[in-house]
Coordinates of C-alpha atoms in Angstrom, one line a residue:
Chain H
M24 CA 0.0 0.0 0.0
R25 CA 1.3 3.5 -0.9
V26 CA 1.3 6.2 1.7
V27 CA 0.1 9.1 -0.5
K28 CA -0.8 11.5 2.3
H29 CA 1.3 11.7 5.4
P30 CA 0.9 13.8 8.6
I31 CA 4.2 15.5 8.2
L32 CA 5.7 14.6 4.8
P33 CA 4.5 16.2 1.6
D34 CA 2.1 14.3 -0.7
D35 CA 3.7 11.4 -2.5
T36 CA 4.0 11.6 -6.3
D37 CA 2.1 9.3 -8.7
C38 CA 3.3 6.1 -10.3
D39 CA 4.5 6.9 -13.8
I40 CA 6.0 3.7 -15.1
T41 CA 5.2 0.0 -15.3
I42 CA 7.4 -3.0 -14.3
Y43 CA 6.5 -6.7 -14.6
C44 CA 6.7 -9.3 -11.9
D45 CA 6.4 -12.9 -13.2
G46 CA 4.6 -11.3 -16.2
K47 CA 2.1 -9.3 -14.2
A48 CA 2.1 -5.5 -14.7
I49 CA 2.9 -3.6 -11.5
P50 CA 2.7 0.2 -11.3
A51 CA 5.9 1.8 -10.2
K52 CA 7.4 5.3 -9.5
R53 CA 10.5 6.4 -11.3
G54 CA 13.4 6.6 -8.7
E55 CA 12.1 4.0 -6.3
P56 CA 13.7 0.6 -5.7
I57 CA 12.1 -2.5 -7.2
A58 CA 11.2 -3.9 -3.7
A59 CA 9.1 -0.8 -3.0
A60 CA 7.0 -1.3 -6.0
L61 CA 6.5 -5.0 -5.2
L62 CA 5.6 -4.3 -1.6
A63 CA 3.2 -1.6 -2.7
A64 CA 1.5 -4.2 -4.9
G65 CA 1.3 -6.6 -2.0
I66 CA 4.0 -8.9 -3.3
R67 CA 6.3 -10.1 -0.4
V68 CA 7.7 -13.4 -1.6
F69 CA 10.7 -12.5 -3.7
R70 CA 12.5 -15.8 -4.0
E71 CA 12.7 -19.4 -2.8
T72 CA 15.8 -20.9 -1.2
A73 CA 17.9 -23.3 -3.2
K74 CA 17.5 -26.5 -1.2
K75 CA 14.2 -26.3 0.7
N76 CA 12.3 -23.8 -1.4
F77 CA 11.6 -21.6 1.6
P78 CA 10.0 -18.3 0.8
R79 CA 12.2 -15.2 1.3
G80 CA 11.6 -11.5 1.1
I81 CA 13.1 -8.2 2.1
F82 CA 15.0 -8.0 5.4
C83 CA 17.6 -5.2 5.8
G84 CA 16.4 -2.9 3.0
I85 CA 19.8 -1.2 2.6
G86 CA 21.6 -3.7 0.2
R87 CA 23.5 -5.6 2.8
C88 CA 21.8 -8.9 3.6
T89 CA 20.9 -10.2 0.1
D90 CA 17.6 -11.7 1.2
C91 CA 15.6 -9.6 -1.3
V92 CA 17.4 -10.8 -4.5
M93 CA 15.4 -11.6 -7.6
T94 CA 16.1 -12.2 -11.3
V95 CA 15.8 -8.8 -13.1
D96 CA 15.9 -8.5 -16.9
G97 CA 17.5 -11.9 -17.1
Q98 CA 20.2 -11.2 -14.5
P99 CA 19.9 -13.3 -11.2
N100 CA 20.8 -12.2 -7.7
V101 CA 19.9 -8.5 -8.2
R102 CA 19.3 -6.7 -4.8
T103 CA 15.8 -5.4 -5.3
C104 CA 16.0 -3.1 -2.3
V105 CA 18.7 -0.9 -3.8
T106 CA 18.2 -1.4 -7.6
L107 CA 15.9 1.2 -9.1
V108 CA 12.9 0.4 -11.3
R109 CA 13.0 1.1 -15.1
D110 CA 10.0 1.3 -17.4
G111 CA 9.3 -2.2 -18.7
M112 CA 11.6 -4.0 -16.4
Q113 CA 11.0 -7.8 -16.1
V114 CA 11.3 -9.1 -12.5
E115 CA 11.0 -12.8 -11.7
T116 CA 10.6 -14.6 -8.5
Q117 CA 14.0 -16.3 -8.2
K118 CA 14.4 -20.0 -7.5
G119 CA 17.6 -20.8 -5.6
L120 CA 20.6 -19.1 -7.1
G121 CA 18.8 -18.3 -10.3
R122 CA 20.0 -18.6 -13.9
W123 CA 21.3 -16.1 -16.4
A124 CA 18.9 -15.6 -19.3
E125 CA 21.4 -16.9 -21.8
E126 CA 21.6 -20.2 -20.1
A127 CA 17.8 -20.7 -20.0
Chain L
M4 CA 4.2 -5.1 36.4
K5 CA 6.6 -2.4 37.5
E6 CA 5.5 1.3 37.2
G7 CA 7.5 4.1 35.9
V8 CA 8.7 5.5 32.6
K9 CA 11.6 3.1 32.4
Y10 CA 9.3 0.1 32.6
T11 CA 6.1 1.2 30.8
G12 CA 6.9 4.4 28.9
V13 CA 4.4 6.2 31.1
P14 CA 5.8 8.5 33.8
T15 CA 4.1 8.2 37.1
M16 CA 2.7 11.2 39.0
E17 CA 5.6 10.8 41.4
E18 CA 8.1 11.0 38.6
L19 CA 6.4 14.1 37.1
K20 CA 6.2 15.8 40.5
A21 CA 9.9 15.2 41.0
T22 CA 10.8 17.2 38.0
P23 CA 11.3 21.0 37.8
G24 CA 9.0 21.1 34.8
L25 CA 5.8 20.9 36.7
V26 CA 4.4 24.2 38.1
S27 CA 2.5 24.6 41.5
E28 CA -1.2 24.0 41.9
A29 CA -1.7 27.7 42.5
R30 CA -0.1 28.5 39.1
F31 CA -2.5 26.2 37.3
E32 CA -5.3 28.3 38.7
S33 CA -4.0 31.6 37.4
G34 CA -4.0 31.0 33.6
P35 CA -2.6 28.8 30.8
V36 CA 0.8 27.3 31.6
A37 CA 3.3 24.9 30.0
V38 CA 3.7 21.5 31.6
I39 CA 7.1 19.9 30.8
E40 CA 6.8 16.1 31.2
C41 CA 10.5 15.4 30.7
V42 CA 11.7 13.1 33.4
Q43 CA 15.0 11.6 32.1
E44 CA 18.4 13.2 31.6
I45 CA 19.0 13.3 27.9
P46 CA 21.2 15.8 26.0
C47 CA 18.5 18.1 24.7
N48 CA 17.6 21.8 25.1
P49 CA 15.5 23.2 22.2
C50 CA 12.8 24.1 24.8
E51 CA 15.1 26.6 26.4
K52 CA 15.6 28.5 23.2
A53 CA 12.0 28.2 22.2
C54 CA 10.6 30.2 25.1
P55 CA 10.3 33.9 24.1
F56 CA 10.1 34.9 27.8
G57 CA 13.0 32.9 29.1
A58 CA 10.8 30.8 31.3
I59 CA 12.5 27.6 30.6
V60 CA 16.1 27.0 31.7
V61 CA 18.2 23.9 30.9
G62 CA 21.7 25.4 31.2
Q63 CA 24.8 23.2 31.3
P64 CA 25.2 20.3 31.0
I65 CA 22.3 20.0 28.6
T66 CA 21.2 16.8 30.2
N67 CA 19.7 18.9 33.0
L68 CA 15.9 18.6 33.3
P69 CA 14.2 21.7 32.0
V70 CA 13.2 24.1 34.9
I71 CA 10.1 26.1 34.3
N72 CA 9.7 29.5 35.9
E73 CA 6.0 29.7 36.6
D74 CA 5.9 33.4 37.0
K75 CA 7.6 34.1 33.6
C76 CA 5.5 31.4 31.8
T77 CA 2.6 33.2 30.0
G78 CA 1.2 30.0 28.5
C79 CA 1.9 31.1 25.0
G80 CA 2.7 27.6 23.9
A81 CA 5.7 28.3 21.7
C82 CA 7.6 25.5 23.4
V83 CA 5.0 22.8 22.6
S84 CA 6.0 22.1 19.0
K85 CA 9.7 22.6 19.6
C86 CA 10.3 19.6 21.9
P87 CA 11.7 16.8 19.9
G88 CA 10.2 14.3 22.4
L89 CA 6.7 15.8 22.1
A90 CA 6.8 16.0 25.9
I91 CA 5.5 19.6 26.5
F92 CA 1.8 20.3 27.0
L93 CA -0.1 23.5 27.5
V94 CA -2.8 23.4 30.2
H95 CA -5.4 26.0 30.9
K96 CA -7.2 24.6 33.9
N97 CA -9.8 27.3 34.2
Y98 CA -10.6 27.6 30.5
T99 CA -14.3 27.9 31.6
E100 CA -16.0 27.3 34.9
N101 CA -16.3 23.5 34.2
T102 CA -13.8 22.8 31.6
A103 CA -10.1 22.8 31.0
L104 CA -8.2 23.2 27.8
V105 CA -5.3 20.8 27.1
E106 CA -3.0 21.4 24.2
F107 CA -0.6 18.8 22.9
P108 CA 1.5 18.1 19.8
Y109 CA 0.0 15.6 17.4
E110 CA 1.5 14.1 14.3
Y111 CA -1.0 11.4 13.1
F112 CA -3.9 11.0 10.7
P113 CA -6.8 11.5 10.9
E114 CA -6.1 15.2 11.4
P115 CA -8.3 16.5 14.1
V116 CA -11.0 18.9 13.0
E117 CA -11.8 22.0 15.0
G118 CA -15.3 21.9 16.4
T119 CA -15.6 18.1 16.5
T120 CA -15.9 15.8 19.5
V121 CA -13.1 13.3 20.0
P122 CA -12.3 10.5 22.5
C123 CA -9.5 11.8 24.7
G124 CA -6.9 9.6 26.3
G125 CA -4.2 9.7 29.0
R126 CA -0.5 9.0 28.9
D127 CA -1.2 5.3 28.4
G128 CA -3.5 6.0 25.5
Q129 CA -6.6 4.7 27.3
Y130 CA -9.9 6.5 27.0
L131 CA -10.7 9.0 29.7
T132 CA -13.4 11.4 28.4
D133 CA -14.8 13.0 25.3
G134 CA -13.5 16.4 24.4
V135 CA -14.1 19.1 21.8
V136 CA -11.3 20.1 19.5
V137 CA -10.9 23.8 20.0
K138 CA -7.8 24.2 18.0
A139 CA -6.0 22.0 15.4
R140 CA -3.3 24.1 13.7
K141 CA 0.0 23.8 11.9
S142 CA 2.3 26.6 10.9
K143 CA 5.8 27.0 9.5
A144 CA 7.1 27.4 13.0
T145 CA 5.7 24.0 14.1
D146 CA 7.5 22.3 11.2
G147 CA 4.8 19.7 10.4
T148 CA 3.6 19.2 14.0
T149 CA -0.1 19.9 14.5
L150 CA -1.0 21.7 17.8
V151 CA -4.3 20.3 19.1
A152 CA -6.2 21.7 22.0
V153 CA -9.2 19.8 23.4
E154 CA -11.7 21.1 25.9
V155 CA -12.4 18.5 28.5
P156 CA -14.1 18.4 31.9
K157 CA -11.9 20.2 34.3
E158 CA -10.9 17.2 36.4
F159 CA -8.9 15.8 33.5
Y160 CA -6.4 18.7 33.2
M161 CA -3.5 16.6 34.5
S162 CA -4.5 13.4 32.8
V163 CA -5.7 14.0 29.2
R164 CA -2.7 14.2 27.0
T165 CA -3.9 12.9 23.6
I166 CA -6.7 11.9 21.3
C167 CA -7.3 8.2 21.5
R168 CA -6.2 6.2 18.4
K169 CA -7.1 2.8 19.7
G170 CA -9.7 1.5 22.1
G171 CA -11.5 4.9 22.1
K172 CA -15.2 5.1 22.6
Chain B
M8 CA 45.1 5.6 -12.0
R9 CA 43.6 8.8 -10.5
K10 CA 45.3 10.3 -7.5
V11 CA 43.5 12.7 -5.2
Q12 CA 44.1 14.2 -1.8
T13 CA 41.2 12.5 0.0
V14 CA 38.6 9.9 -0.7
V15 CA 35.6 9.6 1.6
I16 CA 33.8 6.3 1.4
G17 CA 30.1 6.5 2.3
A18 CA 27.9 9.6 1.8
G19 CA 25.9 9.3 5.0
P20 CA 26.0 11.9 7.8
A21 CA 29.6 11.0 8.7
G22 CA 30.9 11.0 5.1
L23 CA 29.0 14.2 4.2
A24 CA 30.4 16.0 7.3
A25 CA 33.9 14.8 6.6
S26 CA 33.8 15.9 3.0
I27 CA 32.5 19.4 4.0
E28 CA 35.4 19.8 6.5
I29 CA 38.0 18.9 4.0
A30 CA 36.5 21.2 1.3
K31 CA 36.3 24.0 3.9
A32 CA 40.0 23.5 4.6
G33 CA 40.7 23.9 0.9
G34 CA 41.3 20.2 0.2
Q35 CA 40.4 18.1 -2.7
V36 CA 37.8 15.4 -1.8
V37 CA 36.0 12.7 -3.8
L38 CA 32.9 11.3 -1.9
I39 CA 32.0 7.9 -3.1
D40 CA 28.8 5.9 -2.3
E41 CA 27.3 2.6 -3.6
N42 CA 23.7 3.9 -3.5
S43 CA 22.0 6.0 -6.1
K44 CA 21.3 8.8 -3.7
P45 CA 23.5 10.2 -0.9
G46 CA 22.5 10.6 2.7
G47 CA 22.9 7.1 4.1
Q48 CA 20.2 6.5 6.7
L49 CA 19.7 10.3 7.4
F50 CA 16.8 10.9 5.0
K51 CA 14.5 8.4 6.6
Q52 CA 14.8 10.2 10.0
I53 CA 11.7 12.3 9.8
H54 CA 11.6 13.1 13.5
K55 CA 13.1 16.2 15.1
F56 CA 16.6 15.6 16.4
F57 CA 17.7 16.0 20.0
G58 CA 20.8 17.8 21.3
S59 CA 21.4 21.5 21.3
R60 CA 21.4 24.2 18.5
E61 CA 25.0 23.4 17.5
H62 CA 23.8 19.8 16.9
R63 CA 20.9 21.1 14.8
A64 CA 18.4 20.0 17.5
G65 CA 14.7 20.5 16.8
I66 CA 15.3 20.0 13.0
R67 CA 14.0 16.9 11.3
G68 CA 16.6 14.5 10.1
Y69 CA 15.9 14.8 6.4
D70 CA 16.1 18.6 6.6
I71 CA 19.6 18.2 8.2
G72 CA 20.4 15.9 5.3
L73 CA 19.3 18.5 2.8
Q74 CA 21.5 21.1 4.6
L75 CA 24.5 18.9 4.4
L76 CA 23.9 18.1 0.7
K77 CA 23.7 21.8 -0.1
E78 CA 26.9 22.5 1.8
T79 CA 28.7 19.8 -0.2
E80 CA 27.3 21.3 -3.4
D81 CA 28.3 24.8 -2.5
L82 CA 31.8 23.7 -1.6
G83 CA 32.2 21.8 -4.9
V84 CA 32.7 18.3 -3.3
E85 CA 32.9 15.7 -6.1
V86 CA 30.3 13.0 -5.4
M87 CA 30.3 9.6 -7.2
L88 CA 27.1 7.6 -6.7
D89 CA 26.3 4.0 -7.8
S90 CA 29.9 3.1 -7.1
P91 CA 30.4 0.3 -4.6
V92 CA 33.9 0.1 -3.1
Y93 CA 35.0 -3.5 -3.0
A94 CA 38.6 -3.3 -1.8
L95 CA 41.2 -1.1 -0.1
Y96 CA 44.9 -1.5 -0.4
Q97 CA 47.7 0.1 1.6
D98 CA 50.1 2.0 -0.7
P99 CA 53.2 4.0 -0.1
E100 CA 51.4 7.1 -1.3
G101 CA 48.2 6.6 0.7
V102 CA 45.3 4.1 0.3
M103 CA 44.1 2.7 -3.0
V104 CA 40.4 2.4 -3.3
S105 CA 39.0 -0.1 -5.8
Y106 CA 35.4 0.4 -6.9
M107 CA 32.8 -0.5 -9.5
N108 CA 31.3 2.2 -11.7
Q109 CA 29.0 1.6 -14.6
G110 CA 30.0 -2.0 -14.7
R111 CA 33.7 -1.3 -14.9
E112 CA 36.4 -1.8 -12.2
K113 CA 38.2 1.4 -11.3
A114 CA 40.7 2.5 -8.8
I115 CA 41.5 5.8 -7.2
L116 CA 44.4 6.6 -4.9
G117 CA 43.7 8.8 -1.9
E118 CA 46.5 10.3 0.1
K119 CA 44.0 10.1 2.9
V120 CA 40.9 7.9 3.0
I121 CA 38.0 8.2 5.4
L122 CA 35.8 5.2 5.9
C123 CA 32.2 6.0 6.7
T124 CA 30.4 2.9 5.8
G125 CA 27.9 2.9 8.7
A126 CA 26.2 -0.1 10.3
A127 CA 23.5 -2.7 9.5
E128 CA 20.7 -4.1 11.6
N129 CA 21.1 -7.4 13.5
A130 CA 18.8 -10.3 12.8
L131 CA 17.1 -12.4 15.4
V132 CA 16.9 -16.1 15.2
F133 CA 13.5 -17.8 15.9
P134 CA 11.3 -20.3 14.1
G135 CA 9.7 -18.5 11.2
G136 CA 12.3 -15.8 11.4
T137 CA 13.0 -15.9 7.7
L138 CA 9.4 -15.6 6.5
P139 CA 8.6 -12.7 4.3
G140 CA 7.2 -10.0 6.6
V141 CA 10.0 -10.3 9.1
M142 CA 12.3 -7.4 8.4
G143 CA 14.6 -5.0 10.1
A144 CA 13.0 -1.9 11.7
G145 CA 15.2 0.3 9.6
C146 CA 14.0 -1.5 6.5
A147 CA 10.4 -0.6 7.4
Q148 CA 11.5 2.9 8.1
T149 CA 13.1 3.3 4.7
M150 CA 10.0 1.9 3.0
I151 CA 7.6 4.2 4.8
N152 CA 9.6 7.4 5.0
V153 CA 11.7 7.3 1.8
N154 CA 9.7 5.1 -0.6
R155 CA 6.2 5.9 0.9
V156 CA 5.2 2.2 0.9
L157 CA 3.7 0.4 3.9
P158 CA 5.5 -2.9 4.3
G159 CA 2.6 -4.3 6.3
Q160 CA -0.5 -3.4 8.2
K161 CA -0.4 -5.1 11.6
I162 CA 3.1 -4.9 13.1
I163 CA 4.9 -6.4 16.0
M164 CA 8.0 -4.4 16.9
V165 CA 10.9 -6.3 18.6
G166 CA 13.3 -4.1 20.6
S167 CA 12.8 -1.0 22.7
G168 CA 15.9 0.9 21.9
N169 CA 15.4 4.3 20.2
V170 CA 15.2 2.6 16.7
G171 CA 12.3 0.3 17.8
L172 CA 10.5 3.2 19.6
I173 CA 10.9 5.7 16.8
V174 CA 10.0 3.4 14.0
S175 CA 6.9 2.2 15.8
Y176 CA 5.8 5.8 16.0
Q177 CA 6.6 6.4 12.3
L178 CA 4.8 3.3 11.3
M179 CA 1.7 4.6 13.0
Q180 CA 2.2 8.0 11.3
A181 CA 2.2 6.1 8.0
G182 CA -1.1 4.4 8.8
A183 CA 0.0 1.0 10.1
D184 CA -1.2 -0.5 13.4
V185 CA 1.6 -1.4 15.8
L186 CA 0.0 -4.1 17.9
A187 CA 2.7 -4.2 20.5
L188 CA 6.4 -3.5 21.1
I189 CA 8.2 -6.3 22.9
E190 CA 11.5 -6.2 24.7
A191 CA 13.3 -9.1 26.3
A192 CA 15.0 -7.0 29.0
P193 CA 13.1 -6.0 32.1
S194 CA 13.1 -2.3 31.1
I195 CA 12.8 0.0 28.1
G196 CA 16.2 0.6 26.4
G197 CA 15.4 3.9 24.6
Y198 CA 14.2 7.3 25.7
G199 CA 11.1 7.6 27.9
V200 CA 9.8 10.4 25.7
H201 CA 9.8 8.1 22.6
A202 CA 8.1 5.4 24.6
G203 CA 5.6 7.9 25.9
K204 CA 4.5 8.8 22.4
I205 CA 3.7 5.2 21.4
R206 CA 1.9 4.6 24.7
R207 CA -0.2 7.7 24.1
A208 CA -1.1 6.1 20.8
G209 CA -2.3 3.0 22.6
T210 CA 0.6 0.7 21.7
P211 CA 1.4 -1.6 24.6
I212 CA 5.1 -2.0 25.5
L213 CA 5.7 -5.5 26.9
V214 CA 9.0 -5.7 28.7
G215 CA 10.3 -9.1 29.6
H216 CA 8.9 -10.7 26.5
T217 CA 10.4 -12.2 23.4
I218 CA 9.2 -14.0 20.2
K219 CA 8.8 -17.7 20.5
R220 CA 8.0 -18.2 16.9
V221 CA 6.3 -16.7 13.9
L222 CA 3.6 -18.7 12.1
G223 CA 2.7 -18.5 8.4
K224 CA 3.0 -20.4 5.2
T225 CA 4.6 -18.0 2.8
Q226 CA 4.5 -14.9 5.0
V227 CA 3.9 -13.8 8.5
E228 CA 0.4 -14.6 9.7
A229 CA 0.7 -14.7 13.5
V230 CA 3.3 -14.1 16.1
E231 CA 3.7 -16.2 19.3
I232 CA 5.3 -14.2 22.1
V233 CA 6.3 -15.5 25.6
A234 CA 7.3 -13.9 28.9
L235 CA 10.8 -14.2 30.2
D236 CA 12.0 -14.6 33.8
E237 CA 14.9 -12.7 35.3
K238 CA 17.3 -15.2 33.7
F239 CA 15.8 -14.5 30.2
Q240 CA 14.3 -18.0 30.2
P241 CA 10.8 -18.4 28.7
I242 CA 8.1 -18.9 31.3
E243 CA 5.8 -21.8 30.4
G244 CA 2.2 -21.0 30.1
T245 CA 2.7 -17.3 29.3
E246 CA 2.5 -17.7 25.5
Q247 CA 0.2 -15.3 23.6
I248 CA -0.6 -15.4 19.9
L249 CA -0.9 -12.1 18.2
E250 CA -2.4 -11.8 14.7
A251 CA 0.1 -9.7 12.8
D252 CA 1.4 -9.6 9.2
T253 CA 4.7 -8.0 9.9
V254 CA 7.5 -8.3 12.5
C255 CA 10.1 -5.5 12.7
I256 CA 13.4 -6.4 14.4
A257 CA 15.2 -3.6 16.2
V258 CA 17.8 -5.5 18.2
G259 CA 20.9 -3.4 17.6
L260 CA 23.3 -2.5 14.8
T261 CA 26.6 -4.0 13.8
P262 CA 29.2 -1.8 12.1
L263 CA 29.9 -2.6 8.5
T264 CA 33.7 -3.1 8.8
E265 CA 34.5 -5.3 5.8
L266 CA 36.7 -2.7 4.1
A267 CA 38.6 -1.9 7.3
W268 CA 39.3 -5.6 7.7
L269 CA 40.5 -5.8 4.1
A270 CA 42.7 -2.8 4.6
G271 CA 44.5 -4.5 7.5
C272 CA 43.1 -2.3 10.3
Q273 CA 43.5 -3.7 13.8
F274 CA 40.3 -4.2 15.7
T275 CA 39.0 -4.3 19.3
F276 CA 35.8 -5.9 20.6
I277 CA 33.4 -3.5 22.4
P278 CA 29.9 -4.8 22.7
V279 CA 28.4 -1.5 23.7
L280 CA 29.4 -0.1 20.3
G281 CA 28.2 -3.1 18.3
G282 CA 31.0 -5.6 18.3
H283 CA 34.2 -5.5 16.4
I284 CA 35.3 -1.9 16.0
P285 CA 38.4 -0.7 14.0
I286 CA 40.8 0.8 16.6
H287 CA 41.0 4.6 16.2
D288 CA 42.7 7.4 18.1
D289 CA 41.4 10.8 19.1
N290 CA 41.9 11.9 15.5
M291 CA 39.7 9.1 14.2
A292 CA 42.8 7.6 12.6
S293 CA 42.9 3.8 12.3
T294 CA 46.0 1.7 12.7
V295 CA 46.5 1.8 8.9
P296 CA 48.5 4.9 7.9
G297 CA 46.3 7.4 6.0
L298 CA 43.0 5.6 6.8
Y299 CA 40.5 7.2 9.1
V300 CA 37.1 5.9 10.3
A301 CA 34.0 7.9 11.3
G302 CA 30.4 7.3 12.1
D303 CA 28.6 4.1 12.9
I304 CA 31.6 2.0 11.5
A305 CA 33.5 3.3 14.5
G306 CA 30.7 2.3 16.9
A307 CA 26.9 2.3 16.4
E308 CA 25.6 5.4 18.0
E309 CA 23.4 8.0 16.3
A310 CA 23.4 10.4 13.3
S311 CA 24.4 13.4 15.5
T312 CA 27.6 11.7 16.7
A313 CA 28.3 10.4 13.2
M314 CA 28.3 13.9 11.9
E315 CA 30.7 15.0 14.6
E316 CA 33.1 12.1 14.1
G317 CA 33.0 12.8 10.3
R318 CA 33.9 16.4 11.0
L319 CA 36.7 15.3 13.3
A320 CA 38.2 12.9 10.7
G321 CA 37.9 15.6 8.0
I322 CA 39.7 18.2 10.2
A323 CA 42.4 15.6 11.2
A324 CA 42.9 14.5 7.6
S325 CA 43.2 18.1 6.5
E326 CA 45.8 18.8 9.2
A327 CA 47.8 15.7 8.2
L328 CA 47.7 16.9 4.6
G329 CA 49.1 20.3 5.7
L330 CA 45.9 22.2 4.9
Y331 CA 45.7 23.3 8.5
T332 CA 48.6 24.1 10.9
D333 CA 48.4 22.5 14.3
E334 CA 47.4 25.9 15.7
Q335 CA 44.5 26.1 13.3
A336 CA 43.3 22.5 13.8
E337 CA 43.5 22.3 17.6
P338 CA 40.5 24.6 18.4
L339 CA 38.4 23.0 15.6
K340 CA 39.1 19.5 16.9
E341 CA 38.4 20.6 20.5
A342 CA 35.1 22.1 19.5
V343 CA 34.1 18.8 17.9
W344 CA 35.1 16.8 21.0
N345 CA 33.1 19.2 23.2
R346 CA 30.0 18.7 21.0
M347 CA 30.5 14.9 21.0
N348 CA 31.1 14.7 24.7
T349 CA 27.8 16.6 25.2
L350 CA 25.9 14.0 23.2
R351 CA 27.5 11.2 25.2
T352 CA 26.4 12.3 28.6
G353 CA 23.6 11.3 30.9
P354 CA 22.3 7.8 31.7
F355 CA 21.9 7.0 28.0
G356 CA 25.1 8.4 26.7
Q357 CA 27.5 7.5 29.5
K358 CA 28.0 3.9 28.4
R359 CA 29.0 5.1 24.9
F360 CA 31.3 7.8 26.4
D361 CA 33.0 5.1 28.5
A362 CA 33.3 2.8 25.5
K363 CA 35.0 5.5 23.4
V364 CA 37.4 6.2 26.3
Q365 CA 38.2 2.5 26.3
M366 CA 38.8 2.7 22.5
L367 CA 41.2 5.6 22.8
A368 CA 43.1 3.8 25.6
T369 CA 43.4 0.8 23.4
A370 CA 44.7 2.9 20.5
K371 CA 47.3 4.4 22.8
G372 CA 48.2 1.1 24.3
G373 CA 49.0 -0.4 21.0
K374 CA 46.8 -3.5 20.7

């Protein structure tokens, strides 16, 4: 959910681009990290662990813990909490360590 | 369950009375006055500079609890929005014959609307009484903080400190 | 390879302050940061800061951040963003900094280098602790205050230090419901005034409690808490299940010291400051010649002390470069120490003051 109005911060700006998560269109705001757009859309499971397929999502939010990594535009292990959105970006829930698009 | 600000976040009356930020009962009778509910020594003194009448003194070291001079305090309320801890209140015990006016800093939605009746709560957020919002105002000087004043039955002048957000009536 | 007078790594409050001091002294400074925006954790601090006027008290954290950014712009500090530093090497002429920029590996040699890489939040281990919806309190704070996104609706906050207390408040400002704040210790760790704000909002603070486990299939659905006795052992029968969708963990910060380890700095272990801390003297100089540390990397404290340590490192580096004489530098450094000592007083600051005294003694003692 987006916090458009806030008791002390100025009004938030509108979403102006679209990214895709597992093929589904998600509204996004230029300048925000991928994880923010996903969380705003209610998506919290970003990947599954390699051996036991446990669901994982964001933890530290500042690019240090790597819990939030997903495959972005064919590149695996991209930290979604510090990588900014681009119009048309393709984000995929990552399984394990992920695979480069060329290997698929 | 132990009482006291260190255990519950709610200062007891004893803790408040032990500070130099609480004026005498007689001063409450004579007009609006600031009530500084700052009970722990932390390095902080914006309240001192905020008062245009020099009624608040922290001095050195800046961990000193703020001392209020009840004769100099005019109840102007300039200090209320300046305290980073949101710990200063403005109390006008004899607002009318039966009601007191309690002013506090407020930074939540929904923004209180002047003229409406709201559930008012104490330092623990629990409902105490209904009150009427007499003032709900922001200015450049308050830097985003809304100053809210509620009119409540007089006996609540030292207990009402907020609008209830949960568990209100 | 490019050679400059100073490189400052990390554009948070410490790095910004250090860069400003060096530029004021007339020095050349390159400020490098891995993020796409400068400011570190400063811009998500939307509350009014404590301290006194010289510490910019009463001003909201992000406004202080904007002030610092403007100063760096006005002083012509060169800022390189999106540039993660991955190695430091000792060099006869200073310290070599290896970094990535636009997909290419680059290096820059700084006669003096100041490390301001900050700290990161600790995790807490409990069953269900890796479920989506369990996140650092700082992560939630970034989401709500910087990105304007609510990471959840019904929150349990773990940890009653200032981070847990302040983020609980800010989550409620953003419209979330903080069901409870739980703290394992028998008393509240942070300021009473911060705790008072969330109590007035109706949020219970449960000291002597911890999380037993978090339940949920693919994300947090419920949180089981349990009371602890004076030995921090769970008391059977005191379990409660709270229906929440988010758990925020605020159980301390650990300095991000990888680059200091890589550079060969000597360390000392001080729990109060967050664990392994690179040894530094009263000029913020580490044990590696030409390398300084400032801010949370030198001990997790707060933004105000980070700014002061950054200033101190910047002034000391400028003095070492010959930009200030000793006579010019002394009063500047003394002023910073006075401001820092002020922040480290009182029942909350004294432990950190003592820890820093211990640090300086270690630096003098040699190991």
